Coordinates of C-alpha atoms in Angstrom, one line a residue:
Chain A
X1 CA 150.6 65.3 87.5
X2 CA 148.2 62.7 86.7
X3 CA 148.2 60.7 90.1
X4 CA 147.2 63.8 91.9
X5 CA 144.4 64.6 89.3
X6 CA 143.2 61.0 89.7
X7 CA 143.1 61.4 93.5
X8 CA 141.2 64.9 93.0
X9 CA 138.7 63.1 90.5
X10 CA 138.1 60.3 93.0
X11 CA 137.6 62.4 95.9
X12 CA 135.4 64.8 94.2
X13 CA 133.1 61.7 93.2
X14 CA 132.6 61.1 96.8
X15 CA 132.2 64.6 98.1
X16 CA 130.4 66.2 95.3
X17 CA 127.1 64.6 94.6
X18 CA 126.4 66.5 91.3
X19 CA 129.7 65.6 90.2
X20 CA 129.2 62.1 91.0
X21 CA 126.1 61.8 89.1
X22 CA 127.9 63.4 86.2
X23 CA 130.7 60.9 86.6
X24 CA 128.1 58.3 86.5
X25 CA 125.9 59.4 83.6
X26 CA 128.4 61.2 81.4
X27 CA 131.9 60.2 82.3
X28 CA 133.5 61.6 79.3
X29 CA 132.4 65.1 80.3
X30 CA 133.2 64.5 83.9
X31 CA 136.8 63.6 82.9
X32 CA 137.1 66.9 81.1
X33 CA 139.7 69.3 82.7
X34 CA 141.6 66.4 84.6
X35 CA 145.0 65.6 83.7
X36 CA 144.9 62.0 83.1
X37 CA 146.6 59.2 81.3
X38 CA 144.4 57.5 78.6
X39 CA 144.6 54.2 80.6
X40 CA 143.4 56.0 83.6
X41 CA 140.4 57.7 81.7
X42 CA 139.6 54.1 80.4
X43 CA 139.5 52.8 83.9
X44 CA 137.6 55.7 85.3
X45 CA 134.9 55.4 82.4
X46 CA 134.9 51.8 82.6
X47 CA 134.1 51.9 86.5
X48 CA 135.4 48.1 86.8
X49 CA 137.2 46.9 89.7
X50 CA 140.5 48.1 88.4
X51 CA 139.3 51.4 90.1
X52 CA 140.5 49.9 93.2
X53 CA 144.1 50.3 91.9
X54 CA 143.7 53.9 91.3
X55 CA 142.1 54.2 94.9
X56 CA 145.1 52.6 96.6
X57 CA 147.4 55.2 94.6
X58 CA 145.2 58.0 95.8
X59 CA 145.3 57.2 99.3
X60 CA 148.8 56.6 99.4
X61 CA 149.4 60.0 97.8
X62 CA 147.6 61.6 100.7
X63 CA 148.8 59.7 103.4
X64 CA 150.7 61.8 105.9
X65 CA 153.5 59.5 106.3
X66 CA 153.8 57.8 102.9
X67 CA 154.9 60.2 100.1
X68 CA 154.9 59.4 96.5
X69 CA 158.4 58.3 95.6
X70 CA 160.8 60.7 93.8
X71 CA 161.3 58.8 91.0
X72 CA 157.6 58.9 90.1
X73 CA 157.4 62.6 90.7
X74 CA 155.6 64.3 87.9
X75 CA 157.6 65.9 85.1
X76 CA 155.6 69.0 84.5
X77 CA 157.3 72.2 85.6
X78 CA 154.6 73.2 88.2
X79 CA 153.5 70.1 89.8
X80 CA 156.5 69.4 92.0
X81 CA 156.4 72.8 93.5
X82 CA 152.7 72.5 94.8
X83 CA 152.7 74.5 97.9
X84 CA 151.1 73.8 101.3
X85 CA 149.3 77.0 102.1
X86 CA 148.7 77.7 105.9
X87 CA 145.4 77.0 107.3
X88 CA 143.6 80.0 108.8
X89 CA 141.8 79.7 112.1
X90 CA 139.7 82.3 113.5
X91 CA 137.9 82.6 116.8
X92 CA 134.2 83.7 116.5
X93 CA 132.8 85.1 119.8
X94 CA 129.1 85.9 120.4
X95 CA 128.8 88.0 123.8
X96 CA 125.4 88.4 125.3
X97 CA 124.6 91.8 126.5
X98 CA 121.5 92.9 128.5
X99 CA 119.6 95.5 127.3
X100 CA 117.2 97.2 129.5
X101 CA 113.6 97.1 128.5
X102 CA 111.0 99.4 130.5
X103 CA 108.3 97.2 132.2
X104 CA 109.9 93.9 131.6
X105 CA 112.9 91.9 132.2
X106 CA 116.1 92.8 130.4
X107 CA 116.4 91.6 126.7
X108 CA 119.5 89.9 125.4
X109 CA 121.3 90.7 122.3
X110 CA 124.6 89.4 121.1
X111 CA 127.8 91.4 120.1
X112 CA 129.8 89.1 117.4
X113 CA 133.5 89.7 117.1
X114 CA 136.2 87.9 115.1
X115 CA 139.5 87.2 116.5
X116 CA 142.8 85.6 115.5
X117 CA 142.9 81.9 116.9
X118 CA 145.3 81.8 119.8
X119 CA 148.7 80.3 119.1
X120 CA 148.5 78.1 122.1
X121 CA 145.2 76.5 121.0
X122 CA 143.7 77.5 124.1
X123 CA 140.6 80.0 123.7
X124 CA 139.1 79.2 126.8
X125 CA 141.6 81.1 128.6
X126 CA 139.3 84.2 128.6
X127 CA 136.5 85.1 130.9
X128 CA 133.2 83.9 129.9
X129 CA 130.3 86.1 129.7
X130 CA 126.6 85.9 130.8
X131 CA 123.4 88.1 130.7
X132 CA 120.0 87.5 132.2
X133 CA 117.4 86.5 129.8
X134 CA 113.7 87.4 129.6
X135 CA 113.0 84.7 131.8
X136 CA 115.5 85.3 134.2
X137 CA 117.9 82.5 133.0
X138 CA 121.4 83.4 132.0
X139 CA 122.5 83.3 128.3
X140 CA 126.3 82.6 128.1
X141 CA 128.9 83.6 125.6
X142 CA 129.2 81.4 122.5
X143 CA 132.5 80.6 120.8
X144 CA 133.2 79.0 117.7
X145 CA 136.2 77.9 115.6
X146 CA 136.2 79.0 111.9
X147 CA 138.6 77.2 109.9
X148 CA 139.5 78.2 106.4
X149 CA 141.5 75.8 104.3
X150 CA 143.3 76.7 101.5
X151 CA 144.1 74.1 98.7
X152 CA 146.5 74.6 95.8
X153 CA 144.7 72.8 92.8
X154 CA 145.9 72.6 89.2
X155 CA 144.4 74.9 86.6
X156 CA 144.4 74.2 82.9
X157 CA 144.4 78.2 82.3
X158 CA 146.7 79.6 84.9
X159 CA 148.7 76.5 86.0
X160 CA 147.7 76.9 89.7
X161 CA 144.8 78.3 91.5
X162 CA 143.8 78.6 95.1
X163 CA 140.4 76.9 96.3
X164 CA 139.1 77.5 99.9
X165 CA 136.9 75.2 102.0
X166 CA 135.6 76.7 105.1
X167 CA 134.0 75.0 108.3
X168 CA 132.8 76.0 111.6
X169 CA 132.9 74.1 114.9
X170 CA 131.8 74.8 118.5
X171 CA 134.8 75.5 120.7
X172 CA 133.5 73.7 123.8
X173 CA 131.3 71.0 124.1
X174 CA 128.4 71.8 126.0
X175 CA 126.3 69.4 127.8
X176 CA 123.8 68.0 125.5
X177 CA 120.4 66.9 126.8
X178 CA 120.1 64.7 123.8
X179 CA 123.6 63.1 124.2
X180 CA 123.1 59.5 123.2
X181 CA 124.8 58.5 126.1
X182 CA 121.5 58.6 128.0
X183 CA 120.0 55.8 125.9
X184 CA 123.3 53.7 126.0
X185 CA 123.4 50.5 128.1
X186 CA 126.3 50.5 130.6
X187 CA 129.4 48.9 128.9
X188 CA 130.0 46.7 132.0
X189 CA 127.0 44.9 130.9
X190 CA 128.5 43.7 127.6
X191 CA 131.5 42.0 129.2
X192 CA 134.8 41.4 127.5
X193 CA 135.6 38.4 125.3
X194 CA 139.3 39.3 125.2
X195 CA 140.2 38.4 129.0
X196 CA 141.9 41.5 129.8
X197 CA 143.5 41.5 133.4
X198 CA 141.3 44.4 134.4
X199 CA 141.7 43.6 138.2
X200 CA 145.5 42.9 137.9
X201 CA 147.8 44.8 140.4
X202 CA 150.0 45.6 137.3
X203 CA 147.0 47.3 135.3
X204 CA 146.0 49.2 138.2
X205 CA 149.5 50.4 138.8
X206 CA 150.0 51.2 135.1
X207 CA 146.8 53.1 135.1
X208 CA 147.9 55.3 138.3
X209 CA 151.2 55.9 136.3
X210 CA 149.1 57.1 133.3
X211 CA 147.2 59.6 135.6
X212 CA 150.2 61.1 137.1
X213 CA 152.5 61.0 134.0
X214 CA 153.7 64.3 132.6
X215 CA 151.9 64.7 129.1
X216 CA 154.9 64.2 127.1
X217 CA 155.3 60.9 129.0
X218 CA 151.7 59.8 128.8
X219 CA 151.8 58.0 125.7
X220 CA 154.6 55.7 126.6
X221 CA 152.7 54.9 130.3
X222 CA 149.5 54.3 128.1
X223 CA 151.4 51.5 126.0
X224 CA 152.5 50.0 129.4
X225 CA 148.9 49.8 130.5
X226 CA 148.0 48.2 127.3
X227 CA 150.7 45.6 128.0
X228 CA 149.5 45.3 131.6
X229 CA 145.8 44.6 130.5
X230 CA 146.8 41.9 128.0
X231 CA 149.5 40.0 130.3
X232 CA 148.5 41.0 133.6
X233 CA 152.2 41.8 134.2
X234 CA 153.1 38.3 133.4
X235 CA 155.2 38.5 130.3
X236 CA 155.7 35.4 128.2
Chain B
X1 CA 127.3 62.2 132.2
X2 CA 129.7 63.5 129.5
X3 CA 131.3 61.2 127.1
X4 CA 135.0 61.2 126.8
X5 CA 135.4 58.8 124.0
X6 CA 133.0 58.2 121.2
X7 CA 133.7 54.9 119.4
X8 CA 132.0 55.0 116.0
X9 CA 132.0 53.3 112.4
X10 CA 132.2 55.1 109.3
X11 CA 130.6 52.3 107.2
X12 CA 131.9 50.7 104.0
X13 CA 131.0 53.0 101.3
X14 CA 133.4 55.9 101.8
X15 CA 131.6 58.6 103.6
X16 CA 128.0 57.7 102.0
X17 CA 127.5 55.3 105.1
X18 CA 128.0 57.7 107.9
X19 CA 125.0 58.0 110.1
X20 CA 123.6 61.4 111.2
X21 CA 124.2 60.3 114.9
X22 CA 127.9 59.6 114.1
X23 CA 128.3 63.0 112.2
X24 CA 126.8 64.8 115.3
X25 CA 129.3 63.3 117.8
X26 CA 132.1 63.9 115.4
X27 CA 131.0 67.5 115.1
X28 CA 130.9 67.5 119.2
X29 CA 134.7 66.2 119.5
X30 CA 137.8 68.1 119.7
X31 CA 139.7 65.6 117.7
X32 CA 138.7 62.5 115.5
X33 CA 141.2 59.7 115.2
X34 CA 140.5 57.6 112.4
X35 CA 141.5 54.2 110.7
X36 CA 139.8 54.0 107.4
X37 CA 141.7 54.0 103.9
X38 CA 138.6 55.6 102.1
X39 CA 139.9 58.2 99.7
X40 CA 137.8 61.0 100.8
X41 CA 137.5 60.2 104.5
X42 CA 139.9 62.7 105.8
X43 CA 138.9 65.4 103.6
X44 CA 135.1 65.0 104.9
X45 CA 136.1 64.6 108.7
X46 CA 138.0 67.7 108.2
X47 CA 134.7 69.4 107.6
X48 CA 133.4 68.0 110.8
X49 CA 136.2 68.5 113.3
X50 CA 139.0 70.8 113.7
X51 CA 141.5 68.1 114.2
X52 CA 141.6 65.0 112.5
X53 CA 144.4 62.2 112.9
X54 CA 144.7 59.2 110.6
X55 CA 146.2 56.3 113.0
X56 CA 146.7 53.9 110.0
X57 CA 150.0 54.9 108.6
X58 CA 151.6 55.3 112.3
X59 CA 150.0 52.0 113.7
X60 CA 150.4 49.3 111.2
X61 CA 153.8 48.1 109.7
X62 CA 154.0 45.3 106.9
X63 CA 154.7 41.8 108.5
X64 CA 154.3 43.1 112.0
X65 CA 151.9 41.6 114.4
X66 CA 148.5 43.5 114.3
X67 CA 148.4 43.3 118.1
X68 CA 150.9 45.8 118.4
X69 CA 149.2 48.2 116.1
X70 CA 146.1 48.1 118.2
X71 CA 147.8 48.7 121.2
X72 CA 149.3 51.8 119.5
X73 CA 146.1 52.8 118.3
X74 CA 144.2 52.6 121.7
X75 CA 147.2 54.5 123.4
X76 CA 146.9 57.4 120.8
X77 CA 143.0 57.6 121.6
X78 CA 143.4 57.5 125.4
X79 CA 146.2 60.1 125.0
X80 CA 143.9 62.4 123.2
X81 CA 141.0 61.8 125.4
X82 CA 142.8 62.7 128.6
X83 CA 144.3 65.9 126.8
X84 CA 141.1 67.3 125.2
X85 CA 138.1 65.1 125.5
X86 CA 135.6 64.4 124.0
X87 CA 137.3 62.8 121.0
X88 CA 136.1 60.1 118.6
X89 CA 137.7 57.0 117.4
X90 CA 136.4 56.3 114.1
X91 CA 136.9 53.2 112.0
X92 CA 135.9 51.5 108.7
X93 CA 132.6 49.5 108.9
X94 CA 131.0 48.8 112.4
X95 CA 133.1 49.6 115.2
X96 CA 132.7 46.4 117.0
X97 CA 132.4 43.9 114.2
X98 CA 135.8 42.2 113.5
X99 CA 137.9 44.9 115.7
X100 CA 139.7 44.6 118.7
X101 CA 140.7 48.2 119.5
X102 CA 137.2 49.3 120.9
X103 CA 137.6 46.7 123.6
X104 CA 141.0 47.8 124.6
X105 CA 139.9 51.3 124.7
X106 CA 136.8 50.6 126.6
X107 CA 138.9 48.5 129.3
X108 CA 141.5 51.3 129.6
X109 CA 139.2 54.0 129.9
X110 CA 137.4 52.3 132.8
X111 CA 140.6 52.2 134.7
X112 CA 141.4 55.8 134.0
X113 CA 137.7 57.1 134.7
X114 CA 137.0 58.1 131.3
X115 CA 133.4 57.5 129.8
X116 CA 133.0 55.7 126.2
X117 CA 130.0 55.5 124.1
X118 CA 129.9 53.0 121.1
X119 CA 127.5 53.9 118.0
X120 CA 126.7 51.4 115.4
X121 CA 127.9 51.6 111.9
X122 CA 127.3 49.8 108.5
X123 CA 129.5 46.6 108.4
X124 CA 130.3 44.5 105.4
X125 CA 127.6 41.9 106.6
X126 CA 124.9 44.7 106.1
X127 CA 126.4 45.3 102.6
X128 CA 126.4 41.7 101.9
X129 CA 122.9 41.1 102.8
X130 CA 121.8 44.1 100.5
X131 CA 124.0 42.7 97.6
X132 CA 123.2 39.3 97.8
X133 CA 119.6 39.6 99.0
X134 CA 120.2 37.5 101.9
X135 CA 117.7 37.7 104.7
X136 CA 119.2 36.1 107.9
X137 CA 115.6 35.5 109.3
X138 CA 114.6 33.0 106.8
X139 CA 117.2 30.2 107.3
X140 CA 119.2 31.4 110.1
X141 CA 122.9 32.7 109.8
X142 CA 126.0 31.2 111.1
X143 CA 129.2 33.2 111.0
X144 CA 132.9 32.9 112.0
X145 CA 136.1 34.7 111.5
X146 CA 138.2 32.6 109.3
X147 CA 141.2 31.8 111.4
X148 CA 139.0 31.2 114.4
X149 CA 136.9 28.9 112.5
X150 CA 140.2 26.6 111.7
X151 CA 141.6 27.2 115.0
X152 CA 138.6 25.6 116.9
X153 CA 137.6 23.4 113.9
X154 CA 134.1 24.7 114.6
X155 CA 131.2 22.3 113.3
X156 CA 129.2 24.0 110.5
X157 CA 125.5 23.2 109.8
X158 CA 124.9 22.9 106.0
X159 CA 121.5 23.8 106.4
X160 CA 122.0 27.3 107.6
X161 CA 123.7 30.1 105.5
X162 CA 127.4 30.6 106.4
X163 CA 129.4 33.8 106.4
X164 CA 133.0 33.9 107.0
X165 CA 134.9 37.1 107.9
X166 CA 138.1 38.1 107.0
X167 CA 139.0 35.3 104.6
X168 CA 141.8 37.3 103.1
X169 CA 143.7 37.5 106.4
X170 CA 143.1 33.7 107.2
X171 CA 146.2 31.8 109.1
X172 CA 148.1 35.0 110.4
X173 CA 147.9 37.6 113.0
X174 CA 150.5 39.7 110.9
X175 CA 149.5 42.8 109.0
X176 CA 150.2 42.1 105.2
X177 CA 149.1 43.3 101.9
X178 CA 150.7 40.8 99.8
X179 CA 148.9 38.6 97.4
X180 CA 147.9 35.1 98.8
X181 CA 149.0 31.8 97.4
X182 CA 146.6 28.9 96.9
X183 CA 148.1 27.2 100.0
X184 CA 146.8 29.8 102.0
X185 CA 143.2 28.5 101.6
X186 CA 144.0 24.8 101.8
X187 CA 143.2 24.4 105.4
X188 CA 140.0 26.4 105.0
X189 CA 138.9 24.5 101.8
X190 CA 139.4 21.1 103.7
X191 CA 137.4 22.3 106.7
X192 CA 134.7 23.5 104.5
X193 CA 134.5 20.1 102.4
X194 CA 134.0 18.2 105.8
X195 CA 130.4 19.8 105.8
X196 CA 129.7 20.7 102.1
X197 CA 129.9 18.8 98.9
X198 CA 132.9 19.7 96.8
X199 CA 130.7 21.5 94.0
X200 CA 128.7 23.6 96.3
X201 CA 128.6 27.1 95.2
X202 CA 130.2 29.7 97.3
X203 CA 130.4 33.6 96.8
X204 CA 133.2 35.8 97.8
X205 CA 132.2 39.5 98.1
X206 CA 134.0 42.7 98.5
X207 CA 131.8 45.7 99.0
X208 CA 132.8 48.8 97.0
X209 CA 134.5 51.4 99.0
X210 CA 133.7 53.9 96.3
X211 CA 130.7 54.9 94.5
X212 CA 132.4 54.7 90.9
X213 CA 133.5 51.2 91.4
X214 CA 131.1 48.2 91.6
X215 CA 131.3 45.6 94.4
X216 CA 133.5 42.7 93.6
X217 CA 131.6 39.2 93.5
X218 CA 133.2 35.9 92.6
X219 CA 130.9 32.9 92.6
X220 CA 132.9 29.3 92.6
X221 CA 132.7 25.9 93.6
X222 CA 134.1 25.3 97.3
X223 CA 136.6 22.9 95.8
X224 CA 138.1 25.7 93.7
X225 CA 138.6 27.9 96.6
X226 CA 142.2 27.8 96.2
X227 CA 142.4 28.7 92.6
X228 CA 140.9 32.2 93.6
X229 CA 143.8 32.8 96.0
X230 CA 145.4 35.6 94.0
X231 CA 141.8 37.7 94.0
X232 CA 140.8 37.2 97.7
X233 CA 142.3 40.2 99.6
X234 CA 141.6 41.3 103.2
X235 CA 138.5 42.8 102.2
X236 CA 136.4 39.9 101.2
X237 CA 133.9 37.9 103.0
X238 CA 132.8 34.4 102.1
X239 CA 129.1 33.5 102.0
X240 CA 128.0 29.9 101.6
X241 CA 124.4 29.1 101.1
X242 CA 122.7 26.2 102.9
X243 CA 123.0 22.8 100.9
X244 CA 119.2 22.0 101.8
X245 CA 116.4 23.5 103.7
X246 CA 115.8 21.7 107.4
X247 CA 112.3 20.3 107.4
X248 CA 109.8 21.7 109.9
X249 CA 109.6 19.4 112.9
X250 CA 107.1 21.1 115.0
X251 CA 104.0 20.5 113.1
X252 CA 101.9 21.6 115.9
X253 CA 103.4 25.2 116.1
X254 CA 103.1 25.1 112.2
X255 CA 99.6 24.9 112.4
X256 CA 99.0 27.3 115.3
X257 CA 100.9 30.1 114.0
X258 CA 98.1 31.3 111.7
X259 CA 95.3 31.0 113.9
X260 CA 93.9 33.9 116.0
X261 CA 92.9 31.6 118.9
X262 CA 96.5 30.8 119.3
X263 CA 97.3 34.4 119.3
X264 CA 94.8 35.0 121.8
X265 CA 96.2 32.4 124.0
X266 CA 99.8 33.8 124.1
X267 CA 98.9 37.6 124.3
X268 CA 96.8 39.8 126.7
X269 CA 93.6 41.2 125.4
X270 CA 94.3 44.7 124.0
X271 CA 92.5 46.4 126.9
X272 CA 94.3 44.7 129.4
X273 CA 97.8 45.2 128.1
X274 CA 100.0 47.9 129.4
X275 CA 102.8 47.3 127.3
X276 CA 103.5 49.6 124.1
X277 CA 102.2 48.3 120.6
X278 CA 103.6 49.1 117.3
X279 CA 100.1 49.8 115.8

């Protein structure tokens, strides 16, 4: 499945700095292990502007809507059946606990626990805990989402192998005192070169309709708001 | 005040141009919606944010009006922000340079009571300055979007460097990935030749989106612009250097600008100054 291999090569050259250095200094060695045609190898070794064509193919290959056409599907027995393994999501909770300390304010320790990610994607539903710290302030519970993303990759030896990438993300966006909003100028100061009909009754009515819309209808109402801003309600 | 929608640029060279500031707000977001065709963009964003949505494929359609795509993008971003703010809208290059959607988002958000913050990114102009070693402070810079230049028949100054954005998209508001014919550039060529000699050399530059590919640079005489039609895709920017240098007219300022006594006349003495210095 050379198109997938080309995509893997190009993605890795972006994300893996050591591999990128190898591809630049010793492309022949970097190409080892990738199932590529001679022409693809020549383009990637030469690093000329024909790489752009390979990039286009790679992007189309990974697009969520545009799938590679069936007639160009690989002919090797394993490639067409590359399965999509489900992503694993876990909720990491750090719950503060006040521990009595003789002669001073209570100290805080954290109890960590790992939970399956809720099916409704709404981990905020549970009660938050808080404990007093040494200086009297409260330490709040901290929650993180851990994502473990499996990816089936081709392997020369076994045909298929599974690689994992993991990432961790805060569940709630806490107020950050270093928010760059503090240094941002008000947007109104910039003005708009696009002559949107901000004050038109049509735009105001459309905005109200968005705010009162059921979530399932909101996108359609937002499109109406776009139209109202652009036309002021006066269709051509 | 909390931000509901961050609008950021992903830069030109896939992932490498992301600023730390941009990475930080993406990490803080519950969803990042992006428009970028970089080969590793999605994979990289997925390591920063739990929900990553590409808007390119669901917004653009071949031969369809780009304005419709922009409206769909803005609606998707606002829908996400109303559902689970904060969200980030990220796009190729700089988020305000040659892009309409952020203005639409900003105005929609204002009507809906949502806060928007725009962060800068690296644009094709920044890459061109580096690749062609152009300093806009030396001889100035005039820049125009290609179709707008023709629509308004904007006058050009041949003594000031000229940068023309989006020459590969000139003369249409429809989204298209088709290869251009020479006819596409005839109007632009004619306009340029009103101000520049036919043999004046111009440079069309496309900054590389991938570290294994060099940037593409074509140099040609303006009179040959149409002959390069098949090469000039939507990513190209045209740079036209000045024909000549404008002579200095204010000889008195020229004499004064190196003199300490002139500096003393136009600044406060150090002890009296209450403004910060860069020393």
